[in-house]
Coordinates of N, CA and C in Angstrom, one line a residue:
X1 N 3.8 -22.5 6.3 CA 3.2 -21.3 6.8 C 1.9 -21.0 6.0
X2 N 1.7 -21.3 4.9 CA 0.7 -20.9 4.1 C 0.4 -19.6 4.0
X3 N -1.3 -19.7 4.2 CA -1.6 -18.1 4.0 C -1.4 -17.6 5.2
X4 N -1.0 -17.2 6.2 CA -0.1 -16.9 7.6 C 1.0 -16.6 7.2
X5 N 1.6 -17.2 6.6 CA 3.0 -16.7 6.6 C 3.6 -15.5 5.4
X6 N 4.5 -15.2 5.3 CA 5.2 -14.1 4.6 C 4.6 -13.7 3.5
X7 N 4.3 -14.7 2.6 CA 3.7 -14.5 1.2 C 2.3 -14.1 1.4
X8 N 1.7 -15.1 2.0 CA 0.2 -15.2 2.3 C -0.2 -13.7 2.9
X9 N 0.6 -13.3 3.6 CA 0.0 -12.0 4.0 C 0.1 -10.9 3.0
X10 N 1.3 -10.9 2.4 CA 0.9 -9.4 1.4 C 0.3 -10.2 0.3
X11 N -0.1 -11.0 -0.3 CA -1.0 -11.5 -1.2 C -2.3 -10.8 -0.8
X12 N -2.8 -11.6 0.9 CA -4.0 -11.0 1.3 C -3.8 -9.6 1.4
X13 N -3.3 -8.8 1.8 CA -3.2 -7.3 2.0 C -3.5 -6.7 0.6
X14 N -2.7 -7.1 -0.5 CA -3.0 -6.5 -1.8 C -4.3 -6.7 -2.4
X15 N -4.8 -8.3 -1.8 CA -5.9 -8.5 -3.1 C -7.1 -7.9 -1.6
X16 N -7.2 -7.8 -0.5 CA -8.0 -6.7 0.3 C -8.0 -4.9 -0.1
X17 N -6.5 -4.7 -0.6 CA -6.4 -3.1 -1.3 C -7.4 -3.3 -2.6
X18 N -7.6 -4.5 -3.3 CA -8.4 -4.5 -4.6 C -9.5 -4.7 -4.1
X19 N -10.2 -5.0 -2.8 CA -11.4 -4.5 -2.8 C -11.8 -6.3 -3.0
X20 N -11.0 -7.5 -3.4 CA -11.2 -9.0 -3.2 C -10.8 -9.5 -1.3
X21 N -12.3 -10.2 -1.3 CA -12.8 -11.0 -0.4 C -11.4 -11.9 0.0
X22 N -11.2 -12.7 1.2 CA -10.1 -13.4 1.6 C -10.5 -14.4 2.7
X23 N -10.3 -15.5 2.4 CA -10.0 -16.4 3.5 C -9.1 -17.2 3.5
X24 N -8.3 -16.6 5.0 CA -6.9 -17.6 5.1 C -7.3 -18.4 5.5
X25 N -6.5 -19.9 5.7 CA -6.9 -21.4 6.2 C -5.4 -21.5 7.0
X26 N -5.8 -21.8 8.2 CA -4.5 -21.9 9.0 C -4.8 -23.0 10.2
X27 N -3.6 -23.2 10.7 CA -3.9 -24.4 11.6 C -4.0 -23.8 13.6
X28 N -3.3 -22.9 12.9 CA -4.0 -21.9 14.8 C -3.7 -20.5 14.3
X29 N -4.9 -20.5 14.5 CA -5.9 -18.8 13.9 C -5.4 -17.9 15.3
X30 N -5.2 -18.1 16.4 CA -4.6 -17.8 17.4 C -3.8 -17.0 17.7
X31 N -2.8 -17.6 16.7 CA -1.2 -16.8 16.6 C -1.2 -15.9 15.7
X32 N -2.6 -15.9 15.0 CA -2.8 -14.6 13.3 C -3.4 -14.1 13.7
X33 N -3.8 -13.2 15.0 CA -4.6 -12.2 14.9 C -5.1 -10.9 14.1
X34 N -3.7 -10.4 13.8 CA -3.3 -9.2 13.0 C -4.0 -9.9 11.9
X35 N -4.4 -10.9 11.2 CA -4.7 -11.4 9.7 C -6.1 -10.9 9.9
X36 N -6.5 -11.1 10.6 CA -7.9 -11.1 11.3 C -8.2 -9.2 10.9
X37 N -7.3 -8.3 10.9 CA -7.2 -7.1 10.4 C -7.5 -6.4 9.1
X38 N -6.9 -7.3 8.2 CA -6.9 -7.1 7.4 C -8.4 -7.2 6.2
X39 N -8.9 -6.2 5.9 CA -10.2 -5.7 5.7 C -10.9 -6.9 4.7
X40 N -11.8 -7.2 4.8 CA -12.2 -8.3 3.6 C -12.3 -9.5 4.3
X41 N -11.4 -9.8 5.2 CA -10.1 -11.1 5.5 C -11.6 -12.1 6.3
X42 N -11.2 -13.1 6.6 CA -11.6 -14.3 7.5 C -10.7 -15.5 7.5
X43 N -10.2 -15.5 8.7 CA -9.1 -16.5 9.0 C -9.9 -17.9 9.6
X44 N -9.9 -18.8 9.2 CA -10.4 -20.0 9.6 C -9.3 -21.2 10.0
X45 N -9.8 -22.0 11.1 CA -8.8 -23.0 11.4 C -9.1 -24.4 10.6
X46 N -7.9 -24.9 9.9 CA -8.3 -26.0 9.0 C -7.0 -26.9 9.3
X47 N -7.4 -28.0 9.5 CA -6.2 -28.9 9.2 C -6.3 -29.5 7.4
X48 N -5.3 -28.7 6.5 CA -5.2 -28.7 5.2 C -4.7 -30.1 4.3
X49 N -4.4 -31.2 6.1 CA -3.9 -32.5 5.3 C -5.6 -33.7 5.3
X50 N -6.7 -32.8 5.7 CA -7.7 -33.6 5.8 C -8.9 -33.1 4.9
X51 N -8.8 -33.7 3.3 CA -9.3 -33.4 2.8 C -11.1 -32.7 2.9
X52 N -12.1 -33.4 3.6 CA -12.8 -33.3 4.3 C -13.1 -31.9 4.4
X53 N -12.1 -31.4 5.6 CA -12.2 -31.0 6.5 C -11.9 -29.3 5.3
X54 N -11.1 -29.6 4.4 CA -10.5 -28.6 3.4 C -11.5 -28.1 2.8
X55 N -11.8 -29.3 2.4 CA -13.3 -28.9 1.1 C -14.2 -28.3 1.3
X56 N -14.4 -28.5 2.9 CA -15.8 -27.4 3.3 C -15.2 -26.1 3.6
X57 N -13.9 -25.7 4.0 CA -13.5 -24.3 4.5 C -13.5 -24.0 3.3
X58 N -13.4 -24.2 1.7 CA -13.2 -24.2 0.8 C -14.5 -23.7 -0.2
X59 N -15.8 -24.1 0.5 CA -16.7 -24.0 0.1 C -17.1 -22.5 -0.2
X60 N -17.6 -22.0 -1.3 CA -18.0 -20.8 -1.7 C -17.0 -19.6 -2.4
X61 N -15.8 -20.3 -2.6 CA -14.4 -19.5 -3.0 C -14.4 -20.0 -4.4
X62 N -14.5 -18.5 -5.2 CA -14.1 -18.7 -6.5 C -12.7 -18.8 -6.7
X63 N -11.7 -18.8 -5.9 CA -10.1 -19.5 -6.2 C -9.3 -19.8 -5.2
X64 N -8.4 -20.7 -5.3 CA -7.8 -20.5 -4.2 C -5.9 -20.6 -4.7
X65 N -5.6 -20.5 -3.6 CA -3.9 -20.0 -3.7 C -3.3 -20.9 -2.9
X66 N -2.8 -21.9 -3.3 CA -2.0 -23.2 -2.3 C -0.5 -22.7 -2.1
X67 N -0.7 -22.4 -0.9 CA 0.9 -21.6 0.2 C 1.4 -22.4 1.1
X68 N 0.8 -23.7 1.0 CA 0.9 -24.8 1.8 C 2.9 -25.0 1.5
X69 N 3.3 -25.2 2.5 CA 5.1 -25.9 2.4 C 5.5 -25.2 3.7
X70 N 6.6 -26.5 3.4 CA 7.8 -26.9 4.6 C 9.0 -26.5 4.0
X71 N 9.4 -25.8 4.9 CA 11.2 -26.1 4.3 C 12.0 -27.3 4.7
X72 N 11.6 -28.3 6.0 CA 12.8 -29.3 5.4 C 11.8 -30.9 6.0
X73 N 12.9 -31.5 6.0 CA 12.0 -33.0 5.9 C 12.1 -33.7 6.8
X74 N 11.3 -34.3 7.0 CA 10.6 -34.9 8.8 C 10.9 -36.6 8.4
X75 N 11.0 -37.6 9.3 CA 10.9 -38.4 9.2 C 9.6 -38.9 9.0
X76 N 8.5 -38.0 9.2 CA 7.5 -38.7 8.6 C 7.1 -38.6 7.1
X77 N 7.8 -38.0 7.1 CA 7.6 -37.5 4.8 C 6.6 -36.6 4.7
X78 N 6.5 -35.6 5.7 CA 5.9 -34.5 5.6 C 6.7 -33.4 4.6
X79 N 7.6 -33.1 4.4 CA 7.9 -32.6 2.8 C 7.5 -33.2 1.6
X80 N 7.3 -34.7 1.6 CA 6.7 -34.9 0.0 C 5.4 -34.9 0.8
X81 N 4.3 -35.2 1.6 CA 3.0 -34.9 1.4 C 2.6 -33.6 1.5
X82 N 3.3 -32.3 2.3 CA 2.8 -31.2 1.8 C 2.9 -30.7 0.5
X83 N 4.4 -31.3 -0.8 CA 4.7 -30.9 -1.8 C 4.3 -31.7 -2.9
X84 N 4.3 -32.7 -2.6 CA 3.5 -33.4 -3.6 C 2.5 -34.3 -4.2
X85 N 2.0 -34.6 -3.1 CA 0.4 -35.3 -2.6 C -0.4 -33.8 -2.1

């Protein structure tokens, strides 16, 4: 889920109450409207397994917060490359 999902939202909600800037990185910006709300916020669509594609949504952010994970494991080993690659 990343920043979309449970954590990522009151993370962004709190550090928007502090008056800090936010950009979530999600893979369909679509279904996160409401994120889109949240004051400060900009939700961008990223595929997070392409580095590329990461680096530039990434560009101009003094930090970022990796919320990237799966709970279970796929035959393609998508739990060790979200967790540990």
């Amino acid at each position: 889920m990343g920043g979309s999902g449970f954590v990522g939202r009151h993370i962004a909600g709190r550090l928007a109450h502090q008056g800090v800037e936010c950009r979530i990185l999600t893979r369909h910006p679509h279904r996160h409207r409401d994120l889109m709300l949240i004051p400060g916020s900009e939700v961008r669509q990223v595929n997070v397994s392409d580095p590329r594609a990461l680096q530039q949504a990434l560009k101009g952010c003094d930090a970022v917060i990796n919320l990237v994970g799966i709970l279970n494991q796929s035959a393609k080993g998508g739990f060790r490359r979200a967790h540990v690659e």
